[in-house]
Amino acid sequence: MSPSTPPSPLATSAHPSQGTFKMPENSIPKEAAYQIINDELMLDGNPRLNLASFVTTWMEPECDKLIMAAINKNYVDMDEYPVTTELQNRCVNMIAHLFNAPLGDTETAVGVGTVGSSEAIMLAGLAFKRKWQNKRKAEGKPYDKPNIVTGANVQVCWEKFARYFEVELKEVKLREGYYVMDPEKAVEMVDENTICVAAILGSTLNGEFEDVKLLNDLLIKKNAETGWDTPIHVDAASGGFIAPFIYPELEWDFRLPLVKSINVSGHKYGLVYAGIGWVIWRNKEDLPDELIFHINYLGADQPTFTLNFSKGSSQVIAQYYQLIRLGNEGYRNIMENCRENAMVLKEGLEKTGRFNIVSKDDGVPLVAFSLKNNSRHDEFEVSDMLRRFGWIVPAYTMPPDAQHITVLRVVIREDFSRTLAERLVLDIVKVLHELDTLPAKISAKLAAAEEEAVEKKEVIKNGGHLKKSDLETQREITNAWKKFVMAKKTNGVC
């Protein structure tokens, strides 16, 4: 297979027997089926040691019981399960108040539970697109080229929305030392076709909160100058359940007039298993009526605005459990504890003298770091060797124009204790010592060989054409595969 034809992401990497792809002809005992699957699942990583993921991997046993009791409930059957529907509505209103939605005493919030923030972003984006199109149609202007302005650090679900729903994604490029969207550059890119500017409260790359307040102020000024009314959506997938509890004075939510919708992942720092997300709108006017469907073939009239239809009720119930079980006090204590454990890890890494810390102290509790010297061994090697200790720590390159920076990232979740943080530092030190005893990585050797070849290069002429040396051919193949691998690792960040 040539470097230009990478394997399909839908293909399996292994080569199992044909029997694993076809349903067996005969039944087997339930005990045997269980044992076969259970044995194979033992080869999966330990979710508690998966430091790549923001997604919750532990809940209290009482909540586990509620989840299992509701595992057979289809949430969409609102008439059959009215209490579950009521719990969802309570969650929407609690989260809306948490985000300072401008609600009256008797006014209910506008929002919906989703499978995750990806679906929530799709719904919010569709609302912005439809509202922009309706206004352009009324003004007799073209409405076929909508765009969204955001940073190059956005999660892949924004690229999915843009591609699936035919919206141009205008990305503000990053730069070394500044790994989030620059509000000034973002506002410069806004034009009459911009349906919204998307800000991130908790960048996937380094956990940093973007400056939504500055973005709001700059955009108000530009709207006044141009006559446009470009709004803001806040992707608070990671930070929406953090900022209200440990940064209550930070203005990023509906306190800012241009923020029209916010999404948050209940299955991240909302402390619920995957997959539950939420999208909240500022008020009813921000969600076009034509996007809401009314059905009655499951019972009474039921309004629905989701991309999918059926989904489990368990995660909605689990979210309500966490909200009433923990309350503001509980969430605050957990988030503060996560932040403290992140500081323990950060300080431990700094003491090694081998790493630069890329993440910020304020933001999502994670630690992103890079090697001060990766000429002999790089971050990908550190990541690979940590797997031998059971740790899953991702390494990835930054998006344009900071793609020359490679980082490792550890997400601190509720179940990541101070003891585990100290243990991880010890294992990282072991990995560094082992790498120091190994020969330099192949790419470093090639680079040194290339420099030597440049100094001693002899041009071999063959029929008036330059003939490539073996080293040059090897270099081209290596670079092609390196680009392919780098692209895969960057796109895999979640």
Short mmCIF file of C-alpha atoms in Angstrom, two decimals:
data_model
loop_
_atom_site.label_atom_id
_atom_site.label_comp_id
_atom_site.label_asym_id
_atom_site.label_seq_id
_atom_site.Cartn_x
_atom_site.Cartn_y
_atom_site.Cartn_z
CA MET A 1 0.00 0.00 0.00
CA SER A 2 1.48 3.36 -1.01
CA PRO A 3 1.72 6.30 1.44
CA SER A 4 -0.85 8.20 -0.62
CA THR A 5 -3.51 5.54 -0.05
CA PRO A 6 -4.05 5.21 3.72
CA PRO A 7 -6.28 2.42 5.00
CA SER A 8 -9.97 3.11 5.42
CA PRO A 9 -10.89 4.16 8.98
CA LEU A 10 -13.88 1.84 8.68
CA ALA A 11 -11.72 -1.22 8.07
CA THR A 12 -10.53 -3.40 10.92
CA SER A 13 -6.84 -3.42 11.72
CA ALA A 14 -6.83 -7.13 12.56
CA HIS A 15 -7.64 -10.12 10.37
CA PRO A 16 -10.23 -12.15 12.26
CA SER A 17 -11.69 -15.37 10.99
CA GLN A 18 -14.59 -15.16 8.56
CA GLY A 19 -16.84 -16.52 11.29
CA THR A 20 -16.67 -13.29 13.25
CA PHE A 21 -18.32 -11.44 10.36
CA LYS A 22 -21.27 -13.75 9.88
CA MET A 23 -24.06 -14.59 12.29
CA PRO A 24 -23.57 -18.19 13.48
CA GLU A 25 -26.00 -20.78 12.21
CA ASN A 26 -26.76 -22.25 15.63
CA SER A 27 -27.43 -20.84 19.09
CA ILE A 28 -25.01 -21.21 22.00
CA PRO A 29 -25.67 -21.16 25.78
CA LYS A 30 -26.02 -17.71 27.31
CA GLU A 31 -23.13 -18.44 29.67
CA ALA A 32 -20.87 -19.21 26.72
CA ALA A 33 -21.85 -16.06 24.85
CA TYR A 34 -21.18 -13.98 27.96
CA GLN A 35 -17.78 -15.58 28.56
CA ILE A 36 -16.67 -15.18 24.93
CA ILE A 37 -17.44 -11.46 24.91
CA ASN A 38 -16.21 -10.82 28.45
CA ASP A 39 -12.88 -12.48 27.70
CA GLU A 40 -12.36 -10.40 24.58
CA LEU A 41 -13.30 -7.16 26.36
CA MET A 42 -10.54 -7.82 28.89
CA LEU A 43 -8.13 -6.63 26.18
CA ASP A 44 -9.69 -3.15 26.21
CA GLY A 45 -7.95 -0.41 28.16
CA ASN A 46 -9.01 0.48 31.70
CA PRO A 47 -11.44 3.44 31.44
CA ARG A 48 -10.17 4.87 34.74
CA LEU A 49 -6.65 5.09 33.26
CA ASN A 50 -7.86 6.59 29.98
CA LEU A 51 -6.48 10.08 30.50
CA ALA A 52 -7.24 11.01 26.90
CA SER A 53 -10.96 11.34 27.48
CA PHE A 54 -13.08 14.03 29.12
CA VAL A 55 -15.94 11.55 29.45
CA THR A 56 -17.09 10.38 32.89
CA THR A 57 -15.97 6.86 33.82
CA TRP A 58 -17.37 6.53 37.37
CA MET A 59 -20.70 7.18 39.08
CA GLU A 60 -22.11 6.26 42.46
CA PRO A 61 -23.70 2.79 42.83
CA GLU A 62 -27.11 4.35 43.59
CA CYS A 63 -27.06 6.09 40.22
CA ASP A 64 -25.91 2.89 38.52
CA LYS A 65 -29.07 1.24 39.89
CA LEU A 66 -31.28 4.00 38.48
CA ILE A 67 -29.58 3.66 35.11
CA MET A 68 -30.13 -0.09 34.96
CA ALA A 69 -33.76 0.27 36.07
CA ALA A 70 -34.39 2.63 33.13
CA ILE A 71 -32.28 0.84 30.54
CA ASN A 72 -35.40 -0.35 28.67
CA LYS A 73 -37.13 3.05 28.51
CA ASN A 74 -37.19 4.88 25.18
CA TYR A 75 -37.02 8.57 25.99
CA VAL A 76 -38.98 9.59 22.90
CA ASP A 77 -42.14 7.92 24.29
CA MET A 78 -43.00 11.02 26.29
CA ASP A 79 -46.64 10.07 26.78
CA GLU A 80 -45.66 6.65 28.13
CA TYR A 81 -42.91 7.98 30.41
CA PRO A 82 -44.13 11.42 31.52
CA VAL A 83 -41.98 11.47 34.67
CA THR A 84 -38.81 10.98 32.61
CA THR A 85 -39.92 13.85 30.36
CA GLU A 86 -40.48 16.00 33.44
CA LEU A 87 -36.99 15.17 34.72
CA GLN A 88 -35.52 16.25 31.39
CA ASN A 89 -37.40 19.55 31.56
CA ARG A 90 -36.13 20.11 35.09
CA CYS A 91 -32.57 19.50 33.91
CA VAL A 92 -33.00 22.01 31.07
CA ASN A 93 -34.25 24.67 33.48
CA MET A 94 -31.56 23.99 36.09
CA ILE A 95 -28.83 24.28 33.47
CA ALA A 96 -30.41 27.41 31.96
CA HIS A 97 -30.38 29.09 35.37
CA LEU A 98 -26.80 27.91 35.88
CA PHE A 99 -25.93 29.74 32.64
CA ASN A 100 -27.81 32.88 33.75
CA ALA A 101 -30.57 32.68 31.13
CA PRO A 102 -32.88 35.74 31.34
CA LEU A 103 -35.92 33.87 32.67
CA GLY A 104 -38.85 35.28 34.60
CA ASP A 105 -40.15 33.64 37.77
CA THR A 106 -42.75 31.60 35.89
CA GLU A 107 -40.91 31.32 32.57
CA THR A 108 -39.54 27.96 31.41
CA ALA A 109 -36.23 27.60 29.61
CA VAL A 110 -35.84 26.65 25.96
CA GLY A 111 -33.56 23.66 25.50
CA VAL A 112 -33.31 19.95 24.94
CA GLY A 113 -31.30 16.92 25.96
CA THR A 114 -29.13 15.39 23.25
CA VAL A 115 -26.93 12.35 22.77
CA GLY A 116 -23.89 14.60 23.33
CA SER A 117 -22.46 17.98 22.45
CA SER A 118 -22.06 16.96 18.82
CA GLU A 119 -25.83 16.71 18.36
CA ALA A 120 -26.32 19.84 20.47
CA ILE A 121 -23.97 21.79 18.20
CA MET A 122 -25.76 20.51 15.10
CA LEU A 123 -29.10 21.74 16.51
CA ALA A 124 -27.73 25.13 17.54
CA GLY A 125 -26.03 25.54 14.15
CA LEU A 126 -29.24 24.68 12.31
CA ALA A 127 -31.14 27.27 14.35
CA PHE A 128 -28.58 29.95 13.46
CA LYS A 129 -28.57 28.95 9.79
CA ARG A 130 -32.35 28.95 9.47
CA LYS A 131 -32.75 32.27 11.30
CA TRP A 132 -30.09 33.89 9.10
CA GLN A 133 -31.68 32.48 5.94
CA ASN A 134 -35.14 33.73 6.94
CA LYS A 135 -33.81 37.23 7.50
CA ARG A 136 -31.90 37.25 4.19
CA LYS A 137 -34.96 36.04 2.31
CA ALA A 138 -37.08 38.78 3.86
CA GLU A 139 -34.49 41.35 2.77
CA GLY A 140 -34.34 39.92 -0.75
CA LYS A 141 -30.66 39.04 -0.40
CA PRO A 142 -28.77 35.84 -1.33
CA TYR A 143 -28.89 33.17 1.36
CA ASP A 144 -26.88 30.33 -0.18
CA LYS A 145 -23.42 30.97 1.31
CA PRO A 146 -23.65 30.91 5.12
CA ASN A 147 -20.49 30.70 7.20
CA ILE A 148 -19.42 30.26 10.81
CA VAL A 149 -16.32 31.89 12.28
CA THR A 150 -14.40 29.91 14.88
CA GLY A 151 -10.88 29.00 15.94
CA ALA A 152 -8.78 26.28 14.35
CA ASN A 153 -8.86 24.57 17.74
CA VAL A 154 -12.52 23.54 17.46
CA GLN A 155 -13.56 19.95 17.99
CA VAL A 156 -14.22 17.86 14.88
CA CYS A 157 -18.02 18.04 15.39
CA TRP A 158 -17.91 21.63 14.09
CA GLU A 159 -16.27 20.41 10.90
CA LYS A 160 -18.97 17.76 10.66
CA PHE A 161 -21.72 20.34 11.02
CA ALA A 162 -20.15 22.55 8.35
CA ARG A 163 -19.78 19.68 5.89
CA TYR A 164 -23.10 17.96 6.58
CA PHE A 165 -25.20 21.14 6.48
CA GLU A 166 -23.26 23.07 3.83
CA VAL A 167 -21.90 25.91 5.91
CA GLU A 168 -18.45 27.36 5.31
CA LEU A 169 -16.17 27.08 8.36
CA LYS A 170 -13.89 30.11 8.61
CA GLU A 171 -11.16 29.26 11.10
CA VAL A 172 -8.90 31.68 12.92
CA LYS A 173 -5.45 30.11 12.82
CA LEU A 174 -3.49 29.59 16.00
CA ARG A 175 0.06 30.64 16.73
CA GLU A 176 2.80 29.39 19.03
CA GLY A 177 2.00 30.33 22.61
CA TYR A 178 -1.63 31.24 21.80
CA TYR A 179 -3.68 28.13 21.20
CA VAL A 180 -7.23 29.49 21.22
CA MET A 181 -9.27 31.76 18.96
CA ASP A 182 -8.14 35.39 18.91
CA PRO A 183 -11.37 37.45 19.32
CA GLU A 184 -10.01 40.38 17.33
CA LYS A 185 -9.08 38.21 14.35
CA ALA A 186 -12.40 36.38 14.61
CA VAL A 187 -14.41 39.61 14.40
CA GLU A 188 -12.30 40.74 11.42
CA MET A 189 -13.39 37.57 9.57
CA VAL A 190 -17.11 38.18 10.20
CA ASP A 191 -19.10 39.25 7.15
CA GLU A 192 -22.77 39.59 6.19
CA ASN A 193 -22.98 35.81 5.60
CA THR A 194 -21.75 34.87 9.08
CA ILE A 195 -24.54 33.07 10.92
CA CYS A 196 -22.64 33.08 14.23
CA VAL A 197 -19.23 33.17 15.86
CA ALA A 198 -18.52 30.03 17.89
CA ALA A 199 -16.42 30.45 21.03
CA ILE A 200 -15.08 27.55 23.08
CA LEU A 201 -15.23 27.44 26.85
CA GLY A 202 -12.54 24.85 27.40
CA SER A 203 -10.43 24.08 24.35
CA THR A 204 -9.92 20.39 23.63
CA LEU A 205 -6.24 21.06 22.99
CA ASN A 206 -5.18 22.74 26.23
CA GLY A 207 -8.33 23.34 28.31
CA GLU A 208 -8.14 27.12 27.97
CA PHE A 209 -11.29 29.28 28.08
CA GLU A 210 -11.67 31.64 25.14
CA ASP A 211 -12.41 35.29 25.93
CA VAL A 212 -16.15 35.35 25.22
CA LYS A 213 -16.57 38.74 26.95
CA LEU A 214 -14.06 40.45 24.65
CA LEU A 215 -15.60 38.70 21.63
CA ASN A 216 -19.05 39.97 22.67
CA ASP A 217 -17.83 43.56 23.10
CA LEU A 218 -15.97 43.61 19.76
CA LEU A 219 -18.90 42.07 17.94
CA ILE A 220 -21.37 44.58 19.41
CA LYS A 221 -19.19 47.34 18.01
CA LYS A 222 -18.94 45.73 14.56
CA ASN A 223 -22.69 45.05 14.45
CA ALA A 224 -23.33 48.72 15.24
CA GLU A 225 -20.99 49.82 12.44
CA THR A 226 -22.35 47.43 9.80
CA GLY A 227 -25.99 47.04 10.72
CA TRP A 228 -25.57 43.28 11.06
CA ASP A 229 -26.71 41.30 14.11
CA THR A 230 -24.12 38.51 14.17
CA PRO A 231 -24.68 36.39 17.31
CA ILE A 232 -22.45 34.13 19.43
CA HIS A 233 -22.73 30.45 20.26
CA VAL A 234 -20.66 29.13 23.16
CA ASP A 235 -19.40 25.58 22.90
CA ALA A 236 -19.15 24.85 26.62
CA ALA A 237 -18.92 21.07 26.15
CA SER A 238 -16.08 20.80 28.65
CA GLY A 239 -16.26 24.04 30.63
CA GLY A 240 -20.00 24.53 31.09
CA PHE A 241 -20.10 22.52 34.31
CA ILE A 242 -16.81 24.01 35.55
CA ALA A 243 -16.93 27.79 35.14
CA PRO A 244 -20.18 28.39 37.09
CA PHE A 245 -18.74 26.66 40.16
CA ILE A 246 -15.10 27.76 40.37
CA TYR A 247 -15.10 30.88 38.16
CA PRO A 248 -18.52 32.38 38.99
CA GLU A 249 -17.44 35.94 38.15
CA LEU A 250 -16.30 35.02 34.64
CA GLU A 251 -18.72 36.44 32.06
CA TRP A 252 -19.11 33.96 29.24
CA ASP A 253 -22.79 32.93 29.30
CA PHE A 254 -26.21 34.54 28.81
CA ARG A 255 -25.08 37.56 30.82
CA LEU A 256 -23.55 38.64 27.50
CA PRO A 257 -26.31 39.90 25.17
CA LEU A 258 -24.96 38.34 21.95
CA VAL A 259 -24.76 34.82 23.39
CA LYS A 260 -27.88 33.19 21.94
CA SER A 261 -27.21 29.50 22.63
CA ILE A 262 -24.90 27.30 24.69
CA ASN A 263 -24.15 23.59 24.54
CA VAL A 264 -22.67 21.49 27.34
CA SER A 265 -21.77 17.82 27.71
CA GLY A 266 -23.47 16.16 30.64
CA HIS A 267 -21.17 13.20 30.10
CA LYS A 268 -18.04 15.26 30.68
CA TYR A 269 -17.90 17.46 33.77
CA GLY A 270 -21.66 17.06 34.16
CA LEU A 271 -20.46 13.77 35.70
CA VAL A 272 -22.71 11.36 33.76
CA TYR A 273 -21.69 8.36 31.66
CA ALA A 274 -21.69 8.84 27.87
CA GLY A 275 -23.84 9.96 26.08
CA ILE A 276 -25.82 12.98 27.23
CA GLY A 277 -25.53 16.59 26.15
CA TRP A 278 -27.64 19.72 26.44
CA VAL A 279 -28.31 22.76 24.30
CA ILE A 280 -29.96 25.85 25.80
CA TRP A 281 -31.28 28.87 23.88
CA ARG A 282 -31.47 32.36 25.29
CA ASN A 283 -35.19 32.63 24.54
CA LYS A 284 -37.89 31.23 22.26
CA GLU A 285 -37.14 33.72 19.46
CA ASP A 286 -33.71 32.17 18.98
CA LEU A 287 -35.16 28.78 18.01
CA PRO A 288 -37.18 29.02 14.77
CA ASP A 289 -40.60 27.36 15.05
CA GLU A 290 -40.23 25.51 11.74
CA LEU A 291 -37.42 23.38 13.21
CA ILE A 292 -39.74 21.96 15.89
CA PHE A 293 -41.76 18.88 14.88
CA HIS A 294 -45.02 17.83 16.50
CA ILE A 295 -45.95 14.16 16.58
CA ASN A 296 -48.94 12.34 18.06
CA TYR A 297 -48.53 8.73 17.00
CA LEU A 298 -46.97 7.83 20.36
CA GLY A 299 -49.85 9.34 22.31
CA ALA A 300 -50.46 13.03 23.03
CA ASP A 301 -49.01 15.88 20.97
CA GLN A 302 -45.25 15.90 21.51
CA PRO A 303 -42.92 18.65 20.26
CA THR A 304 -39.45 17.38 19.31
CA PHE A 305 -36.28 19.00 18.02
CA THR A 306 -33.53 16.40 17.78
CA LEU A 307 -31.54 14.83 14.97
CA ASN A 308 -32.30 11.29 16.11
CA PHE A 309 -35.58 9.84 17.31
CA SER A 310 -35.21 7.00 19.80
CA LYS A 311 -32.72 7.21 22.63
CA GLY A 312 -32.34 5.78 26.12
CA SER A 313 -33.75 7.50 29.19
CA SER A 314 -30.98 6.38 31.53
CA GLN A 315 -28.58 9.26 30.98
CA VAL A 316 -31.30 11.88 31.42
CA ILE A 317 -32.23 10.29 34.75
CA ALA A 318 -28.55 10.07 35.71
CA GLN A 319 -28.08 13.77 34.98
CA TYR A 320 -31.01 14.69 37.19
CA TYR A 321 -29.59 12.45 39.92
CA GLN A 322 -26.26 14.31 39.84
CA LEU A 323 -27.86 17.75 39.83
CA ILE A 324 -30.00 17.11 42.90
CA ARG A 325 -27.51 14.80 44.66
CA LEU A 326 -24.52 17.15 44.42
CA GLY A 327 -26.09 20.57 44.16
CA ASN A 328 -23.89 23.65 43.80
CA GLU A 329 -21.81 22.65 46.81
CA GLY A 330 -21.03 19.16 45.51
CA TYR A 331 -20.13 20.27 41.99
CA ARG A 332 -17.95 23.05 43.40
CA ASN A 333 -16.07 20.64 45.66
CA ILE A 334 -15.48 18.15 42.83
CA MET A 335 -14.27 20.79 40.37
CA GLU A 336 -11.96 22.36 42.95
CA ASN A 337 -10.55 18.93 43.77
CA CYS A 338 -9.93 18.25 40.06
CA ARG A 339 -8.13 21.59 39.76
CA GLU A 340 -5.95 20.81 42.80
CA ASN A 341 -5.01 17.40 41.38
CA ALA A 342 -4.13 19.04 38.07
CA MET A 343 -1.74 21.34 39.97
CA VAL A 344 -0.15 18.31 41.67
CA LEU A 345 0.48 16.74 38.26
CA LYS A 346 1.72 20.00 36.76
CA GLU A 347 4.18 20.62 39.60
CA GLY A 348 5.43 17.05 39.40
CA LEU A 349 6.11 17.40 35.68
CA GLU A 350 7.84 20.75 36.17
CA LYS A 351 10.17 19.22 38.78
CA THR A 352 11.50 16.79 36.17
CA GLY A 353 12.90 19.75 34.26
CA ARG A 354 12.04 18.02 30.98
CA PHE A 355 8.70 19.58 30.04
CA ASN A 356 7.10 22.86 29.03
CA ILE A 357 3.53 23.27 30.33
CA VAL A 358 1.19 24.35 27.53
CA SER A 359 -2.09 24.44 29.47
CA LYS A 360 -3.30 27.27 31.72
CA ASP A 361 -4.00 27.10 35.44
CA ASP A 362 -7.47 28.58 34.87
CA GLY A 363 -9.72 26.52 32.65
CA VAL A 364 -10.61 22.86 32.31
CA PRO A 365 -8.60 20.83 34.85
CA LEU A 366 -6.08 19.22 32.54
CA VAL A 367 -2.36 19.36 31.97
CA ALA A 368 -1.00 19.71 28.44
CA PHE A 369 2.78 19.54 28.17
CA SER A 370 5.58 19.09 25.66
CA LEU A 371 9.19 18.01 25.82
CA LYS A 372 11.73 20.81 26.06
CA ASN A 373 13.99 18.77 23.82
CA ASN A 374 12.44 16.25 21.43
CA SER A 375 15.37 15.95 19.01
CA ARG A 376 16.21 12.40 20.14
CA HIS A 377 12.81 11.18 21.34
CA ASP A 378 9.44 12.80 20.92
CA GLU A 379 6.06 13.01 22.64
CA PHE A 380 4.59 10.18 20.58
CA GLU A 381 7.24 7.83 21.96
CA VAL A 382 6.44 8.92 25.51
CA SER A 383 2.75 8.26 24.84
CA ASP A 384 3.43 4.81 23.39
CA MET A 385 5.67 3.74 26.27
CA LEU A 386 3.21 4.91 28.94
CA ARG A 387 0.74 2.35 27.62
CA ARG A 388 2.99 -0.35 29.04
CA PHE A 389 2.09 0.97 32.48
CA GLY A 390 -1.62 1.03 31.58
CA TRP A 391 -1.83 4.81 31.05
CA ILE A 392 -3.57 6.16 27.94
CA VAL A 393 -2.08 9.62 27.41
CA PRO A 394 -2.61 11.12 23.94
CA ALA A 395 0.07 12.93 21.97
CA TYR A 396 -0.96 15.20 19.10
CA THR A 397 0.13 18.12 16.98
CA MET A 398 -1.53 21.51 17.23
CA PRO A 399 -3.70 22.84 14.35
CA PRO A 400 -2.45 25.52 11.88
CA ASP A 401 -0.40 27.69 12.33
CA ALA A 402 1.04 25.93 15.37
CA GLN A 403 1.28 22.46 13.84
CA HIS A 404 5.00 22.23 14.64
CA ILE A 405 4.10 22.00 18.34
CA THR A 406 3.43 18.51 19.73
CA VAL A 407 1.88 18.01 23.15
CA LEU A 408 0.81 15.33 25.58
CA ARG A 409 -2.45 15.86 27.47
CA VAL A 410 -3.80 14.46 30.74
CA VAL A 411 -7.44 15.17 31.58
CA ILE A 412 -8.17 15.27 35.31
CA ARG A 413 -11.58 13.76 36.04
CA GLU A 414 -13.42 13.15 39.29
CA ASP A 415 -11.98 9.64 39.60
CA PHE A 416 -8.35 10.76 39.07
CA SER A 417 -6.95 11.07 42.58
CA ARG A 418 -3.86 12.79 43.95
CA THR A 419 -2.31 9.34 44.41
CA LEU A 420 -2.81 8.54 40.72
CA ALA A 421 -1.33 11.92 39.75
CA GLU A 422 1.80 11.18 41.77
CA ARG A 423 1.95 7.63 40.34
CA LEU A 424 1.72 8.99 36.78
CA VAL A 425 4.63 11.37 37.36
CA LEU A 426 6.77 8.47 38.63
CA ASP A 427 5.89 6.38 35.56
CA ILE A 428 6.66 9.29 33.22
CA VAL A 429 10.07 9.65 34.87
CA LYS A 430 10.66 5.91 34.31
CA VAL A 431 9.75 6.30 30.65
CA LEU A 432 12.11 9.25 30.25
CA HIS A 433 14.99 7.32 31.83
CA GLU A 434 14.34 4.36 29.55
CA LEU A 435 14.16 6.56 26.46
CA ASP A 436 17.46 8.17 27.44
CA THR A 437 19.12 4.76 27.15
CA LEU A 438 17.67 4.04 23.71
CA PRO A 439 19.07 5.11 20.34
CA ALA A 440 17.60 8.26 18.81
CA LYS A 441 14.35 7.89 16.91
CA ILE A 442 14.52 6.99 13.22
CA SER A 443 13.39 10.43 12.09
CA ALA A 444 16.26 12.03 14.00
CA LYS A 445 18.73 9.69 12.34
CA LEU A 446 17.29 10.50 8.94
CA ALA A 447 17.53 14.22 9.64
CA ALA A 448 21.20 13.87 10.58
CA ALA A 449 21.85 11.75 7.50
CA GLU A 450 20.11 14.33 5.31
CA GLU A 451 22.31 17.12 6.65
CA GLU A 452 25.39 15.05 5.95
CA ALA A 453 24.10 14.24 2.48
CA VAL A 454 23.56 17.92 1.70
CA GLU A 455 27.18 18.68 2.52
CA LYS A 456 28.55 15.80 0.45
CA LYS A 457 25.86 15.65 -2.20
CA GLU A 458 26.94 14.64 -5.67
CA VAL A 459 24.57 15.33 -8.49
CA ILE A 460 24.15 12.21 -10.60
CA LYS A 461 23.06 13.14 -14.07
CA ASN A 462 21.15 10.62 -16.12
CA GLY A 463 20.04 11.72 -19.54
CA GLY A 464 19.92 15.37 -18.51
CA HIS A 465 17.74 14.62 -15.48
CA LEU A 466 18.63 14.44 -11.84
CA LYS A 467 18.58 10.94 -10.43
CA LYS A 468 17.32 10.64 -6.85
CA SER A 469 19.66 9.00 -4.38
CA ASP A 470 18.42 6.17 -2.14
CA LEU A 471 18.46 8.59 0.78
CA GLU A 472 16.24 11.11 -1.06
CA THR A 473 13.77 8.40 -1.99
CA GLN A 474 13.70 7.15 1.60
CA ARG A 475 13.19 10.72 2.84
CA GLU A 476 10.19 11.30 0.57
CA ILE A 477 8.52 8.06 1.68
CA THR A 478 9.18 8.83 5.34
CA ASN A 479 7.78 12.37 5.03
CA ALA A 480 4.65 11.10 3.26
CA TRP A 481 3.92 8.59 6.00
CA LYS A 482 4.76 11.14 8.69
CA LYS A 483 2.17 13.55 7.30
CA PHE A 484 -0.40 10.75 7.20
CA VAL A 485 0.30 9.69 10.80
CA MET A 486 0.28 13.29 12.04
CA ALA A 487 -3.10 13.93 10.41
CA LYS A 488 -4.58 10.83 12.03
CA LYS A 489 -3.28 11.74 15.48
CA THR A 490 -4.55 15.33 15.25
CA ASN A 491 -8.02 14.31 14.10
CA GLY A 492 -8.28 11.76 16.87
CA VAL A 493 -8.20 14.29 19.69
CA CYS A 494 -11.46 14.33 21.62
#
